[in-house]
Short mmCIF file of C-alpha atoms and ligand atoms in Angstrom, two decimals:
data_model
loop_
_atom_site.label_atom_id
_atom_site.label_comp_id
_atom_site.label_asym_id
_atom_site.label_seq_id
_atom_site.Cartn_x
_atom_site.Cartn_y
_atom_site.Cartn_z
CA UNK U 302 12.17 1.02 -2.62
CA UNK U 303 9.61 -1.22 -4.28
CA UNK U 304 6.33 0.70 -4.07
CA UNK U 305 8.17 3.78 -2.82
CA UNK U 306 8.20 3.01 0.89
CA UNK U 307 8.88 0.35 3.51
CA UNK U 308 5.36 -0.45 4.68
CA UNK U 309 2.74 -1.99 2.42
CA UNK U 310 -0.08 -0.65 4.60
CA UNK U 311 0.93 2.90 3.65
CA UNK U 312 0.93 2.31 -0.10
CA UNK U 313 -1.52 4.64 -1.78
CA UNK U 314 -2.03 5.31 -5.49
CA UNK U 315 -1.37 7.40 -7.52
CA UNK U 316 1.21 8.44 -4.93
CA UNK U 317 1.51 8.28 -1.18
CA UNK U 318 1.85 11.17 1.22
CA UNK U 319 5.30 11.77 2.68
CA UNK U 320 5.26 13.31 6.15
CA UNK U 321 7.70 16.03 7.19
CA UNK U 322 6.81 16.61 10.85
CA UNK U 323 4.11 16.10 13.43
CA UNK U 324 3.14 17.64 16.75
CA UNK U 325 0.10 17.08 18.95
CA UNK U 326 -2.85 16.20 16.74
CA UNK U 327 -1.33 17.74 13.58
CA UNK U 328 0.85 16.26 10.89
CA UNK U 329 2.48 18.29 8.10
CA UNK U 330 3.47 16.68 4.81
CA UNK U 331 6.40 17.56 2.56
CA UNK U 332 4.13 19.84 0.50
CA UNK U 333 3.42 21.84 3.65
CA UNK U 334 -0.18 20.60 3.98
CA UNK U 335 -1.36 20.26 7.59
CA UNK U 336 -3.91 17.64 8.61
CA UNK U 337 -5.53 16.49 11.84
CA UNK U 338 -4.16 13.02 12.49
CA UNK U 339 -6.94 10.61 13.39
CA UNK U 340 -4.82 7.66 12.41
CA UNK U 341 -2.03 8.15 14.96
CA UNK U 342 0.39 5.72 13.40
CA UNK U 343 -2.20 3.03 13.03
CA UNK U 344 -3.53 3.55 16.61
CA UNK U 345 -0.11 3.73 18.32
CA UNK U 346 0.13 7.37 19.37
CA UNK U 347 -2.48 7.48 22.09
CA UNK U 348 -1.25 10.92 23.26
CA UNK U 349 -0.71 12.29 19.76
CA UNK U 350 2.68 13.28 18.38
CA UNK U 351 5.61 14.49 20.49
CA UNK U 352 3.80 14.61 23.82
CA UNK U 353 6.06 16.72 26.10
CA UNK U 354 6.23 14.00 28.81
CA UNK U 355 7.35 11.38 26.30
CA UNK U 356 9.80 13.73 24.58
CA UNK U 357 11.35 14.67 27.93
CA UNK U 358 11.99 11.05 28.96
CA UNK U 359 13.39 10.18 25.53
CA UNK U 360 15.68 13.23 25.50
CA UNK U 361 16.98 12.42 28.97
CA UNK U 362 17.65 8.84 27.96
CA UNK U 363 19.25 9.41 24.56
CA UNK U 364 22.58 10.63 25.93
CA UNK U 365 22.58 8.11 28.74
CA UNK U 366 22.13 4.80 26.93
CA UNK U 367 20.30 4.08 23.69
CA UNK U 368 20.78 0.37 23.36
CA UNK U 369 22.91 -1.98 25.35
CA UNK U 370 23.90 -5.62 25.50
CA UNK U 371 22.82 -5.89 29.13
CA UNK U 372 19.53 -6.02 30.96
CA UNK U 373 18.29 -2.71 32.42
CA UNK U 374 16.10 -1.62 35.30
CA UNK U 375 13.94 0.24 32.79
CA UNK U 376 12.55 -2.98 31.38
CA UNK U 377 11.69 -4.09 34.90
CA UNK U 378 9.80 -0.81 35.45
CA UNK U 379 7.68 -1.21 32.32
CA UNK U 380 7.16 -4.91 33.03
CA UNK U 381 5.95 -4.08 36.55
CA UNK U 382 3.60 -1.39 35.28
CA UNK U 383 1.97 -3.75 32.77
CA UNK U 384 1.80 -6.71 35.17
CA UNK U 385 0.21 -4.51 37.83
CA UNK U 386 -2.54 -3.46 35.42
CA UNK U 387 -3.37 -6.81 33.80
CA UNK U 388 -3.94 -9.65 36.28
CA UNK U 389 -3.47 -12.43 33.66
CA UNK U 390 0.02 -11.11 32.83
CA UNK U 391 2.14 -12.60 35.60
CA UNK U 392 5.33 -12.67 33.53
CA UNK U 393 6.25 -10.64 30.44
CA UNK U 394 8.96 -10.28 27.80
CA UNK U 395 9.49 -7.48 25.32
CA UNK U 396 9.98 -7.66 21.54
CA UNK U 397 10.35 -5.00 18.85
CA UNK U 398 7.01 -5.42 17.11
CA UNK U 399 3.59 -6.94 17.48
CA UNK U 400 4.47 -9.47 14.80
CA UNK U 401 7.35 -10.76 16.90
CA UNK U 402 5.20 -10.79 20.03
CA UNK U 403 2.64 -13.02 18.30
CA UNK U 404 5.41 -15.31 17.00
CA UNK U 405 6.81 -15.64 20.52
CA UNK U 406 3.32 -16.42 21.88
CA UNK U 407 2.85 -19.15 19.28
CA UNK U 408 6.24 -20.66 20.11
CA UNK U 409 5.33 -20.59 23.80
CA UNK U 410 1.98 -22.30 23.18
CA UNK U 411 3.67 -25.00 21.12
CA UNK U 412 6.45 -25.57 23.62
CA UNK U 413 3.99 -25.70 26.51
CA UNK U 414 1.58 -28.14 24.85
CA UNK U 415 3.98 -29.93 22.50
CA UNK U 416 1.34 -29.63 19.77
CA UNK U 417 1.80 -28.01 16.34
CA UNK U 418 -1.39 -26.22 15.28
CA UNK U 419 -2.89 -22.81 15.99
CA UNK U 420 -6.46 -21.68 15.36
CA UNK U 421 -7.19 -18.14 14.25
CA UNK U 422 -10.22 -16.33 12.87
CA UNK U 423 -10.77 -15.58 9.22
CA UNK U 424 -9.96 -12.02 8.17
CA UNK U 425 -8.06 -11.24 11.35
CA UNK U 426 -4.63 -9.62 11.32
CA UNK U 427 -1.97 -10.78 13.76
CA UNK U 428 1.12 -9.36 12.05
CA UNK U 429 2.97 -10.30 8.90
CA UNK U 430 4.40 -13.73 9.64
CA UNK U 431 3.84 -16.70 7.30
CA UNK U 432 1.55 -18.37 9.79
CA UNK U 433 -0.52 -15.42 10.86
CA UNK U 434 -1.05 -14.09 7.34
CA UNK U 435 -3.20 -17.12 6.58
CA UNK U 436 -6.76 -16.15 5.64
CA UNK U 437 -6.19 -12.64 6.77
CA UNK U 438 -7.53 -11.20 3.52
CA UNK U 439 -9.32 -14.11 1.82
CA UNK U 440 -11.66 -13.17 -1.01
CA UNK U 441 -15.05 -14.72 -1.81
CA UNK U 442 -13.43 -16.61 -4.71
CA UNK U 443 -11.09 -18.50 -2.39
CA UNK U 444 -12.59 -18.52 1.11
CA UNK U 445 -14.69 -21.70 0.72
CA UNK U 446 -17.30 -23.00 3.13
CA UNK U 447 -18.47 -20.51 5.76
CA UNK U 448 -18.73 -23.31 8.34
CA UNK U 449 -15.11 -24.37 7.71
CA UNK U 450 -13.17 -21.55 6.03
CA UNK U 451 -10.27 -22.49 3.75
CA UNK U 452 -6.69 -21.72 4.85
CA UNK U 453 -5.78 -19.14 2.24
CA UNK U 454 -2.18 -17.91 1.92
CA UNK U 455 -1.55 -14.20 1.61
CA UNK U 456 1.96 -14.28 0.14
CA UNK U 457 2.69 -16.16 -3.05
CA UNK U 458 4.85 -19.21 -2.40
CA UNK U 459 3.66 -19.88 1.17
CA UNK U 460 4.57 -23.52 1.86
CA UNK U 461 1.78 -26.08 2.16
CA UNK U 462 3.02 -27.01 5.64
CA UNK U 463 2.20 -23.53 6.90
CA UNK U 464 -1.36 -23.81 5.59
CA UNK U 465 -1.80 -27.15 7.33
CA UNK U 466 -0.74 -25.72 10.68
CA UNK U 467 -3.49 -23.10 10.82
CA UNK U 468 -7.12 -23.85 11.55
CA UNK U 469 -9.29 -20.99 10.33
CA UNK U 470 -12.39 -20.18 12.37
CA UNK U 471 -15.43 -18.06 11.45
CA UNK U 472 -15.49 -15.25 14.03
CA UNK U 473 -18.66 -15.14 16.14
CA UNK U 474 -20.00 -18.39 14.66
CA UNK U 475 -19.92 -20.41 17.86
CA UNK U 476 -21.19 -23.76 16.63
CA UNK U 477 -18.98 -24.00 13.55
CA UNK U 478 -15.89 -22.77 15.39
CA UNK U 479 -16.41 -25.23 18.24
CA UNK U 480 -16.87 -28.07 15.76
CA UNK U 481 -13.59 -27.16 14.02
CA UNK U 482 -11.74 -26.86 17.32
CA UNK U 483 -13.00 -30.23 18.50
CA UNK U 484 -12.04 -31.85 15.20
CA UNK U 485 -8.42 -30.70 15.59
CA UNK U 486 -8.26 -30.79 19.40
CA UNK U 487 -5.40 -33.29 19.67
CA UNK U 488 -3.10 -31.18 17.52
CA UNK U 489 -4.06 -27.72 18.75
CA UNK U 490 -1.45 -25.80 20.73
CA UNK U 491 -3.73 -22.83 21.07
CA UNK U 492 -6.22 -20.33 19.75
CA UNK U 493 -5.35 -16.72 19.01
CA UNK U 494 -8.07 -14.08 19.02
CA UNK U 495 -8.21 -10.31 18.74
CA UNK U 496 -11.38 -9.35 20.62
CA UNK U 497 -12.14 -6.52 18.18
CA UNK U 498 -10.22 -7.22 14.99
CA UNK U 499 -9.65 -4.17 12.84
CA UNK U 500 -9.07 -5.86 9.46
CA UNK U 501 -12.36 -7.69 9.63
CA UNK U 502 -14.34 -4.56 10.32
CA UNK U 503 -13.66 -3.61 13.96
CA UNK U 504 -16.62 -5.80 14.93
CA UNK U 505 -16.33 -7.00 18.54
CA UNK U 506 -16.17 -10.70 19.32
CA UNK U 507 -19.35 -11.80 21.09
CA UNK U 508 -19.00 -12.52 24.77
CA UNK U 509 -20.36 -16.06 24.24
CA UNK U 510 -17.83 -16.62 21.47
CA UNK U 511 -14.96 -15.75 23.81
CA UNK U 512 -16.52 -17.92 26.53
CA UNK U 513 -16.58 -20.83 24.09
CA UNK U 514 -12.88 -20.32 23.21
CA UNK U 515 -11.99 -20.10 26.88
CA UNK U 516 -13.85 -23.26 27.85
CA UNK U 517 -12.49 -25.16 24.83
CA UNK U 518 -8.89 -24.25 25.61
CA UNK U 519 -9.36 -25.07 29.31
CA UNK U 520 -10.91 -28.46 28.45
CA UNK U 521 -8.27 -29.18 25.85
CA UNK U 522 -5.26 -28.00 27.88
CA UNK U 523 -4.35 -25.67 25.06
CA UNK U 524 -3.46 -21.98 25.26
CA UNK U 525 -5.82 -19.04 24.73
CA UNK U 526 -3.89 -16.09 23.32
CA UNK U 527 -5.44 -12.61 23.27
CA UNK U 528 -3.81 -10.41 20.66
CA UNK U 529 -4.14 -6.97 22.21
CA UNK U 530 -1.47 -5.31 20.08
CA UNK U 531 -4.14 -2.89 18.95
CA UNK U 532 -6.97 -3.29 21.46
CA UNK U 533 -4.89 -2.74 24.60
CA UNK U 534 -5.91 0.90 24.17
CA UNK U 535 -9.49 -0.01 25.09
CA UNK U 536 -8.96 0.16 28.83
CA UNK U 537 -6.68 0.54 31.84
CA UNK U 538 -6.68 -3.25 32.39
CA UNK U 539 -6.63 -4.03 28.67
CA UNK U 540 -9.29 -5.32 26.31
CA UNK U 541 -9.56 -8.56 28.30
CA UNK U 542 -11.12 -6.67 31.20
CA UNK U 543 -13.51 -4.88 28.86
CA UNK U 544 -14.56 -8.20 27.33
CA UNK U 545 -14.54 -10.09 30.64
CA UNK U 546 -12.30 -12.91 29.48
CA UNK U 547 -8.96 -13.89 31.04
CA UNK U 548 -6.59 -15.45 28.50
CA UNK U 549 -3.47 -17.54 29.16
CA UNK U 550 -1.19 -15.34 27.07
CA UNK U 551 -1.52 -11.77 25.80
CA UNK U 552 0.39 -10.04 23.04
CA UNK U 553 0.92 -6.29 23.19
CA UNK U 554 2.51 -3.63 21.02
CA UNK U 555 1.81 -0.13 19.74
CA UNK U 556 0.87 2.07 22.77
CA UNK U 557 3.19 0.36 25.25
CA UNK U 558 6.20 1.74 23.33
CA UNK U 559 5.03 5.36 23.45
CA UNK U 560 5.80 5.77 19.72
CA UNK U 561 8.96 3.63 19.64
CA UNK U 562 9.08 0.14 18.07
CA UNK U 563 7.72 -2.39 20.53
CA UNK U 564 5.90 -5.62 21.26
CA UNK U 565 5.45 -7.84 24.28
CA UNK U 566 4.21 -11.27 25.20
CA UNK U 567 2.97 -11.97 28.68
CA UNK U 568 0.77 -14.31 30.64
CA UNK U 569 0.57 -17.17 33.05
CA UNK U 570 3.71 -17.94 34.98
CA UNK U 571 3.79 -21.65 34.06
CA UNK U 572 3.49 -20.95 30.30
CA UNK U 573 5.93 -18.04 30.30
CA UNK U 574 8.43 -20.38 32.00
CA UNK U 575 9.22 -21.74 28.52
CA UNK U 576 11.32 -18.58 28.03
CA UNK U 577 13.27 -19.10 31.27
CA UNK U 578 16.71 -20.54 30.49
CA UNK U 579 16.84 -21.96 34.03
CA UNK U 580 13.96 -24.22 33.08
CA UNK U 581 15.80 -25.77 30.16
CA UNK U 582 15.73 -23.40 27.16
CA UNK U 583 12.36 -24.66 25.87
CA UNK U 584 12.10 -21.55 23.68
CA UNK U 585 14.98 -19.33 22.67
CA UNK U 586 13.89 -15.71 22.60
CA UNK U 587 16.58 -13.34 21.37
CA UNK U 588 16.43 -9.89 19.80
CA UNK U 589 19.18 -7.27 19.67
CA UNK U 590 16.75 -4.47 20.49
CA UNK U 591 14.36 -6.31 22.84
CA UNK U 592 13.57 -4.07 25.81
CA UNK U 593 15.90 -1.33 24.54
CA UNK U 594 16.10 1.67 26.88
CA UNK U 595 14.67 4.19 24.39
CA UNK U 596 11.51 2.17 23.90
CA UNK U 597 11.20 1.43 27.60
CA UNK U 598 11.32 5.10 28.67
CA UNK U 599 8.94 6.22 25.93
CA UNK U 600 6.59 3.39 26.88
CA UNK U 601 6.77 4.24 30.58
CA UNK U 602 6.02 7.92 29.94
CA UNK U 603 3.10 7.01 27.69
CA UNK U 604 1.61 4.40 30.01
CA UNK U 605 1.96 6.56 33.12
CA UNK U 606 -0.16 9.23 31.40
CA UNK U 607 -2.83 6.61 30.75
CA UNK U 608 -4.73 6.93 34.00
CA UNK U 609 -8.29 5.74 34.61
CA UNK U 610 -9.39 9.32 33.86
CA UNK U 611 -7.50 9.30 30.57
CA UNK U 612 -9.39 6.16 29.51
CA UNK U 613 -12.72 7.76 30.53
CA UNK U 614 -11.87 10.74 28.34
CA UNK U 615 -10.87 8.49 25.42
CA UNK U 616 -14.19 6.63 25.74
CA UNK U 617 -16.13 9.91 25.71
CA UNK U 618 -14.26 11.27 22.71
CA UNK U 619 -14.72 7.96 20.88
CA UNK U 620 -18.48 7.99 21.58
CA UNK U 621 -18.68 11.58 20.40
CA UNK U 622 -16.85 10.80 17.16
CA UNK U 623 -19.02 7.77 16.46
CA UNK U 624 -22.17 9.82 17.01
CA UNK U 625 -20.86 12.49 14.60
CA UNK U 626 -20.27 9.83 11.96
CA UNK U 627 -23.81 8.46 12.39
CA UNK U 628 -25.28 11.98 12.19
CA UNK U 629 -23.33 12.69 9.02
CA UNK U 630 -24.60 9.55 7.27
CA UNK U 631 -28.20 10.11 8.37
CA UNK U 632 -28.08 13.82 7.52
CA UNK U 633 -26.70 13.17 4.05
CA UNK U 634 -29.12 10.29 3.41
CA UNK U 635 -26.31 7.86 2.57
CA UNK U 636 -26.09 4.22 3.59
CA UNK U 637 -23.36 3.91 6.20
CA UNK U 638 -22.45 2.92 9.74
CA UNK U 639 -19.64 3.02 12.22
CA UNK U 640 -18.21 0.18 14.30
CA UNK U 641 -15.76 0.17 17.20
CA UNK U 642 -15.66 1.08 20.87
CA UNK U 643 -13.56 3.21 23.17
CA UNK U 644 -11.09 5.26 21.18
CA UNK U 645 -11.33 3.08 18.06
CA UNK U 646 -13.74 3.41 15.19
CA UNK U 647 -14.21 2.31 11.62
CA UNK U 648 -16.50 3.73 8.94
CA UNK U 649 -18.43 1.44 6.58
CA UNK U 650 -20.35 2.49 3.48
CA UNK U 651 -23.12 -0.05 4.05
CA UNK U 652 -26.13 -0.61 6.30
CA UNK U 653 -25.85 -4.41 6.13
CA UNK U 654 -25.68 -5.93 9.64
CA UNK U 655 -22.01 -6.63 10.38
CA UNK U 656 -21.27 -9.71 12.46
CA UNK U 657 -17.94 -11.01 11.16
CA UNK U 658 -15.49 -11.01 8.26
CA UNK U 659 -17.83 -12.26 5.55
CA UNK U 660 -20.71 -9.92 6.34
CA UNK U 661 -18.24 -7.05 6.58
CA UNK U 662 -16.50 -7.85 3.26
CA UNK U 663 -17.31 -4.79 1.13
CA UNK U 664 -18.86 -5.01 -2.33
CA UNK U 665 -16.78 -3.31 -5.07
CA UNK U 666 -19.16 -0.32 -4.90
CA UNK U 667 -18.85 -0.03 -1.10
CA UNK U 668 -15.06 -0.31 -1.31
CA UNK U 669 -14.96 2.37 -3.97
CA UNK U 670 -17.17 4.73 -1.95
CA UNK U 671 -15.00 4.30 1.14
CA UNK U 672 -11.80 5.11 -0.74
CA UNK U 673 -13.49 8.15 -2.27
CA UNK U 674 -14.51 9.29 1.21
CA UNK U 675 -11.02 8.78 2.65
CA UNK U 676 -9.51 10.80 -0.21
CA UNK U 677 -12.10 13.53 0.38
CA UNK U 678 -11.15 13.67 4.06
CA UNK U 679 -7.45 13.68 3.17
CA UNK U 680 -8.01 16.60 0.82
CA UNK U 681 -10.00 18.44 3.48
CA UNK U 682 -7.59 18.18 6.40
CA UNK U 683 -8.04 14.74 8.00
CA UNK U 684 -5.83 11.68 8.04
CA UNK U 685 -7.40 8.27 8.65
CA UNK U 686 -6.31 4.85 7.40
CA UNK U 687 -7.31 3.85 3.88
CA UNK U 688 -9.62 1.30 5.49
CA UNK U 689 -11.66 4.04 7.19
CA UNK U 690 -10.24 3.47 10.66
CA UNK U 691 -9.55 6.18 13.22
CA UNK U 692 -7.94 6.17 16.67
CA UNK U 693 -8.70 9.07 18.98
CA UNK U 694 -5.88 10.30 21.19
CA UNK U 695 -6.00 11.94 24.62
CA UNK U 696 -5.14 15.30 23.07
CA UNK U 697 -7.87 15.21 20.41
CA UNK U 698 -10.31 18.06 21.13
CA UNK U 699 -14.11 18.23 20.86
CA UNK U 700 -13.64 21.10 18.38
CA UNK U 701 -11.54 18.83 16.12
CA UNK U 702 -14.18 16.13 16.33
CA UNK U 703 -16.91 18.65 15.43
CA UNK U 704 -14.86 19.75 12.45
CA UNK U 705 -14.37 16.14 11.46
CA UNK U 706 -18.15 15.51 11.63
CA UNK U 707 -18.87 18.61 9.52
CA UNK U 708 -16.24 17.67 6.93
CA UNK U 709 -17.54 14.12 6.69
CA UNK U 710 -21.08 15.44 6.24
CA UNK U 711 -19.92 17.77 3.44
CA UNK U 712 -18.10 14.88 1.78
CA UNK U 713 -21.14 12.64 1.96
CA UNK U 714 -23.30 15.37 0.43
CA UNK U 715 -20.88 15.65 -2.49
CA UNK U 716 -20.86 11.88 -2.76
CA UNK U 717 -24.65 11.84 -3.00
CA UNK U 718 -24.72 14.66 -5.55
CA UNK U 719 -22.21 12.89 -7.74
CA UNK U 720 -24.25 9.71 -7.52
CA UNK U 721 -21.44 7.68 -6.03
CA UNK U 722 -23.45 5.94 -3.34
CA UNK U 723 -26.81 4.27 -3.21
CA UNK U 724 -29.04 6.66 -1.25
N1 PMP S 306 -1.59 -7.92 15.91
C1 PMP S 306 -2.52 -6.96 15.75
C2 PMP S 306 -3.89 -7.17 16.30
C3 PMP S 306 -2.20 -5.78 15.07
O1 PMP S 306 -3.13 -4.84 14.89
C4 PMP S 306 -0.88 -5.62 14.58
C5 PMP S 306 -0.47 -4.37 13.84
N2 PMP S 306 -1.44 -3.60 13.29
C6 PMP S 306 0.04 -6.65 14.78
C7 PMP S 306 -0.33 -7.78 15.45
C8 PMP S 306 1.45 -6.53 14.28
O2 PMP S 306 2.13 -5.53 14.94
P1 PMP S 306 3.43 -4.86 14.28
O3 PMP S 306 2.93 -4.03 13.13
O4 PMP S 306 4.02 -4.05 15.38
O5 PMP S 306 4.31 -5.97 13.84
#
């Protein structure tokens, strides 16, 4: 395998960690080292590993029907659960990943409007398709004017046509974004936004920014797509309820599959009708494993456990963890901060105000300090993402969070002693 695995986001030098097993909040690697998992498969495992309720449903299902070339009632059950929680999702379809969900949403927006272009924010991840990779990791050398960011390809060889079809917006810069949207209004099928994008620092979109996107898309008869693949874990009714903005389409993934591969696109009845063959096959949406029974039962078990109380607990645990991170930085006298809300958080080795991708973009020294810190945590019993992101799960305990805060504090003290960070 090039790079030694099948997922670029897991690549870690000099070598990556290979997991052997996981249960609850703990993961054990092939060397027998146990760590507390605060990464939870990049925010997916909202009840930790092998939750008994999820395991039970999966075990019952495995001998009954794993995948099948027919529709099942299980997909109706999960569809009903999601539609009942999110008012803007009147119709839904399942995919096998968030990437596919976003692709289906884009196809739907194009078919509905008969326009080619999509606007997205700079530095924001929406999966690994040609289109959505654009400007998702632009560097200062290539990103161009802040008022009108360049469309920067991520993969070598990306065709020019793909670049032309994406309008890149500066997140939270209302005036510039509105100007760009107006300039391309006639060709815009829609705008896709993650209300708290992780790659660009887990900095929330401003309410007024979302209002601007909503009123532009309404005025322009284009489609507002909320990418909640990651942020659906912010609340019982999704991130859109937390942010007070009702999109036309929503993409989901991660938690709704209970640990199995999943994605979904849902939204307004009249837009989702493009997937209805009875309405003329506007968009073909196939997928051998779409809505497969294993994913559906795992997703149902996971989502049923996510009650209003469960979200309250996740919020409390997230607040507690963020306050521990702040205390550790202040106590150690090191420049740092934490962003995020609910069960999601991200550590930054800077005190610079963070408002969007460009202000978040770490200096080489900040990037180096963060990696050092993540390796320290890894070597002292905690797994986060390399980017410094953590996702709390419902089974995370206060004691584990205390231990995390203490370990981070110790790491920061070592960092200060070794002169790694500017005090
Ligand atoms: N959109 C967002 C906001 C995501 O965070 C991700 C995955 N991290 C995706 C899309 C892609 O999902 P998947 O990895 O399941 O393809």
